[in-house]
Amino acid sequence: MTAEGRAEGGTACADPGQDVGVFEQVSAVADAVLYEGYLLYPYRRSSAKNRVRWQFGVLFPRDWVESDGPVVPGVSGSADSWYQQTECLLRLRQPGAAVRVRLRCLQMQRKQVEETGRDGEHRPVESLRTDDGTTHLTFDEAVPREFDAVVPLDELLRGEHTTSVTAPAGVEVEPLPGHAGRVVRRREEVRASLTVVAERLAPYLYRLRVRTTNTGPAPDPRTPRDEALRRALIATHTLIGGDGVEFVSPTDPPPDLRAHASACRNEFTFPVLGGDPDEVGRVLLSAPIILPDHPQVAPESPGDLHDAAEIDEILTLRTMLLTDEEKREARATDPRAAAILDRVDTMPQEVFERLHGAVRSLTPSTHATPVAPAAPVTLATPPAERPAWWQEGADDGLSPSTDTVLVDGVPLGAGSRARLRPRGRGADAQDMFLAGRTAEVAAVFHDVDGSVHLAVTVDDDPAAELHTWYGRFLYFRPDELEPLEPAPSETPRSGGR
């Protein structure tokens, strides 16, 4: 993307060619976000899942996206919007600090196959096979775009810094062999603005806001979404770094900054710390997909499969099993799909074997170790006498429907009621939405590593009875539950006059 015009409230300080090495350590994760869902297995145009695309971080012109009513601000990255906003906390570490922002997105590109008629004229077709046996398919591709802005922190405190951004229109023509036809790739211009501003909250503590807005002309309100995507920013996300600053984790801030972190308003995006876990907050990745702090691409992964929710080994095996005809269609669909097939077809055995699994840590596991000081497990057989999980009889005496776990002196088991208190660090993102809700325990389950989880159903879930019927539960650790019944020794006093 290219910059247009000057910044407001300060001098323009955008330099797309400037070295921003602080972002390189998260580039692989950012690329995975950029192409998440771009084209899914089996990578064929005819596949149903590849007929509904572009689901994350899509920013349309405002008039089009709000033709049926205003966009409701929220955090969902899969909701169509006309803007995306990130707010985060940063600490000043040295004078003269500067903030670096990199906006990244995809620009849709229409790949149209055209056949050459007897009169020499070209007419659009859905597919065309040339004399060499290669099939060419009409399909929507995308071009990656990015833009860098660098602004001194002092300038951001004086006012907003806004830069116009443009992904230019373009037409590219590729002749096909034997004068059979041609492939025409067309892109429409996409415009946006990138606004950055900072606010001082306390000495050496600041709140930073980064807002990306689609400022392009809106298509007719009746234009279908597939057509309107030509003027949209797709898979929009930002990398935020700086010189002389340190970012605070938005998901796990220190206790003294939790109130400030909670006040940050993130809409249609989820910011997390990037880089190595043992480093200070040098970079922030704000993406339309929920990620943990310090997300990493597994070193065993040989390349992006365009679906970060899949397991590489399983997806690679499935791709290997595609028929020759299916592979031909996938290669004709998109060059990136062809690259995936080439990588899978030529993968060395030693690379494939690495996909089978990896041990990240060797933490000793023993049934004699309590799950948590406040939640010892009551077992029919003492833990020290129980054989290891892989030995015969390891699960003798365990009964999910009758076992209990002591939490704050209260035995919790099937039928007990408790309040959900998901832990702040390491909790599943969906669990956090259930904080404070009440639930009924259905069973107590013992994992092979010696830990314990309680299966629960939420009280006000209208499908709770159905979930219980076919055994679909939510699972929490004992220290994530607060008993709603008093400990046995806490007998209520009788009333009197």
PDB file of N, CA and C in Angstrom, residues 417 420 433-434 437-440 455-476:
ATOM      1  N   ARG A 417     -23.588 -28.188  42.941  1.00  0.00           N
ATOM      2  CA  ARG A 417     -23.731 -26.927  42.212  1.00  0.00           C
ATOM      3  C   ARG A 417     -22.584 -26.010  42.580  1.00  0.00           C
ATOM      4  N   LEU A 420     -18.886 -20.713  38.305  1.00  0.00           N
ATOM      5  CA  LEU A 420     -17.717 -20.833  37.444  1.00  0.00           C
ATOM      6  C   LEU A 420     -16.805 -19.639  37.618  1.00  0.00           C
ATOM      7  N   PHE A 433     -16.300 -16.187  28.963  1.00  0.00           N
ATOM      8  CA  PHE A 433     -17.655 -15.665  28.813  1.00  0.00           C
ATOM      9  C   PHE A 433     -18.608 -16.263  29.849  1.00  0.00           C
ATOM     10  N   LEU A 434     -18.182 -17.349  30.493  1.00  0.00           N
ATOM     11  CA  LEU A 434     -19.037 -18.013  31.472  1.00  0.00           C
ATOM     12  C   LEU A 434     -18.702 -17.627  32.902  1.00  0.00           C
ATOM     13  N   ARG A 437     -21.218 -17.498  36.087  1.00  0.00           N
ATOM     14  CA  ARG A 437     -22.431 -18.270  35.865  1.00  0.00           C
ATOM     15  C   ARG A 437     -22.454 -19.474  36.818  1.00  0.00           C
ATOM     16  N   THR A 438     -23.631 -19.948  37.137  1.00  0.00           N
ATOM     17  CA  THR A 438     -23.759 -21.118  37.995  1.00  0.00           C
ATOM     18  C   THR A 438     -23.963 -22.364  37.139  1.00  0.00           C
ATOM     19  N   ALA A 439     -23.546 -23.509  37.693  1.00  0.00           N
ATOM     20  CA  ALA A 439     -23.595 -24.744  36.922  1.00  0.00           C
ATOM     21  C   ALA A 439     -23.783 -25.930  37.852  1.00  0.00           C
ATOM     22  N   GLU A 440     -24.165 -27.060  37.267  1.00  0.00           N
ATOM     23  CA  GLU A 440     -24.288 -28.313  38.005  1.00  0.00           C
ATOM     24  C   GLU A 440     -23.225 -29.281  37.524  1.00  0.00           C
ATOM     25  N   ALA A 455     -16.865 -32.126  34.787  1.00  0.00           N
ATOM     26  CA  ALA A 455     -17.801 -31.871  33.690  1.00  0.00           C
ATOM     27  C   ALA A 455     -19.032 -31.183  34.266  1.00  0.00           C
ATOM     28  N   VAL A 456     -19.439 -30.072  33.656  1.00  0.00           N
ATOM     29  CA  VAL A 456     -20.570 -29.315  34.190  1.00  0.00           C
ATOM     30  C   VAL A 456     -21.523 -28.933  33.066  1.00  0.00           C
ATOM     31  N   THR A 457     -22.757 -28.612  33.457  1.00  0.00           N
ATOM     32  CA  THR A 457     -23.731 -27.995  32.555  1.00  0.00           C
ATOM     33  C   THR A 457     -24.159 -26.675  33.177  1.00  0.00           C
ATOM     34  N   VAL A 458     -24.229 -25.629  32.373  1.00  0.00           N
ATOM     35  CA  VAL A 458     -24.591 -24.300  32.855  1.00  0.00           C
ATOM     36  C   VAL A 458     -26.077 -24.265  33.155  1.00  0.00           C
ATOM     37  N   ASP A 459     -26.441 -23.662  34.288  1.00  0.00           N
ATOM     38  CA  ASP A 459     -27.835 -23.680  34.758  1.00  0.00           C
ATOM     39  C   ASP A 459     -28.817 -23.080  33.760  1.00  0.00           C
ATOM     40  N   ASP A 460     -28.472 -21.926  33.178  1.00  0.00           N
ATOM     41  CA  ASP A 460     -29.437 -21.257  32.304  1.00  0.00           C
ATOM     42  C   ASP A 460     -29.251 -21.606  30.829  1.00  0.00           C
ATOM     43  N   ASP A 461     -28.578 -22.727  30.551  1.00  0.00           N
ATOM     44  CA  ASP A 461     -28.434 -23.192  29.171  1.00  0.00           C
ATOM     45  C   ASP A 461     -29.717 -23.931  28.779  1.00  0.00           C
ATOM     46  N   PRO A 462     -30.473 -23.434  27.800  1.00  0.00           N
ATOM     47  CA  PRO A 462     -31.733 -24.097  27.436  1.00  0.00           C
ATOM     48  C   PRO A 462     -31.537 -25.507  26.887  1.00  0.00           C
ATOM     49  N   ALA A 463     -30.304 -25.817  26.470  1.00  0.00           N
ATOM     50  CA  ALA A 463     -30.034 -27.154  25.925  1.00  0.00           C
ATOM     51  C   ALA A 463     -29.312 -28.038  26.931  1.00  0.00           C
ATOM     52  N   ALA A 464     -29.314 -27.650  28.220  1.00  0.00           N
ATOM     53  CA  ALA A 464     -28.572 -28.405  29.228  1.00  0.00           C
ATOM     54  C   ALA A 464     -29.029 -29.863  29.294  1.00  0.00           C
ATOM     55  N   GLU A 465     -30.338 -30.080  29.249  1.00  0.00           N
ATOM     56  CA  GLU A 465     -30.849 -31.442  29.338  1.00  0.00           C
ATOM     57  C   GLU A 465     -30.402 -32.275  28.134  1.00  0.00           C
ATOM     58  N   LEU A 466     -30.411 -31.649  26.970  1.00  0.00           N
ATOM     59  CA  LEU A 466     -29.965 -32.346  25.760  1.00  0.00           C
ATOM     60  C   LEU A 466     -28.476 -32.677  25.842  1.00  0.00           C
ATOM     61  N   HIS A 467     -27.668 -31.718  26.319  1.00  0.00           N
ATOM     62  CA  HIS A 467     -26.236 -31.965  26.466  1.00  0.00           C
ATOM     63  C   HIS A 467     -25.989 -33.139  27.406  1.00  0.00           C
ATOM     64  N   THR A 468     -26.730 -33.180  28.507  1.00  0.00           N
ATOM     65  CA  THR A 468     -26.562 -34.274  29.464  1.00  0.00           C
ATOM     66  C   THR A 468     -26.928 -35.604  28.834  1.00  0.00           C
ATOM     67  N   TRP A 469     -27.968 -35.603  27.991  1.00  0.00           N
ATOM     68  CA  TRP A 469     -28.437 -36.837  27.371  1.00  0.00           C
ATOM     69  C   TRP A 469     -27.357 -37.493  26.516  1.00  0.00           C
ATOM     70  N   TYR A 470     -26.635 -36.667  25.708  1.00  0.00           N
ATOM     71  CA  TYR A 470     -25.618 -37.308  24.865  1.00  0.00           C
ATOM     72  C   TYR A 470     -24.193 -37.016  25.325  1.00  0.00           C
ATOM     73  N   GLY A 471     -24.050 -36.514  26.571  1.00  0.00           N
ATOM     74  CA  GLY A 471     -22.735 -36.434  27.194  1.00  0.00           C
ATOM     75  C   GLY A 471     -21.842 -35.323  26.695  1.00  0.00           C
ATOM     76  N   ARG A 472     -22.422 -34.207  26.332  1.00  0.00           N
ATOM     77  CA  ARG A 472     -21.609 -33.063  25.909  1.00  0.00           C
ATOM     78  C   ARG A 472     -21.565 -32.072  27.055  1.00  0.00           C
ATOM     79  N   PHE A 473     -20.395 -31.913  27.657  1.00  0.00           N
ATOM     80  CA  PHE A 473     -20.254 -31.073  28.837  1.00  0.00           C
ATOM     81  C   PHE A 473     -19.175 -30.005  28.630  1.00  0.00           C
ATOM     82  N   LEU A 474     -19.140 -29.058  29.547  1.00  0.00           N
ATOM     83  CA  LEU A 474     -18.041 -28.118  29.672  1.00  0.00           C
ATOM     84  C   LEU A 474     -17.137 -28.620  30.794  1.00  0.00           C
ATOM     85  N   TYR A 475     -15.827 -28.414  30.646  1.00  0.00           N
ATOM     86  CA  TYR A 475     -14.886 -28.988  31.608  1.00  0.00           C
ATOM     87  C   TYR A 475     -14.058 -27.880  32.268  1.00  0.00           C
ATOM     88  N   PHE A 476     -13.970 -27.952  33.609  1.00  0.00           N
ATOM     89  CA  PHE A 476     -13.222 -26.969  34.379  1.00  0.00           C
ATOM     90  C   PHE A 476     -12.358 -27.682  35.415  1.00  0.00           C
TER      91      PHE A 476
END
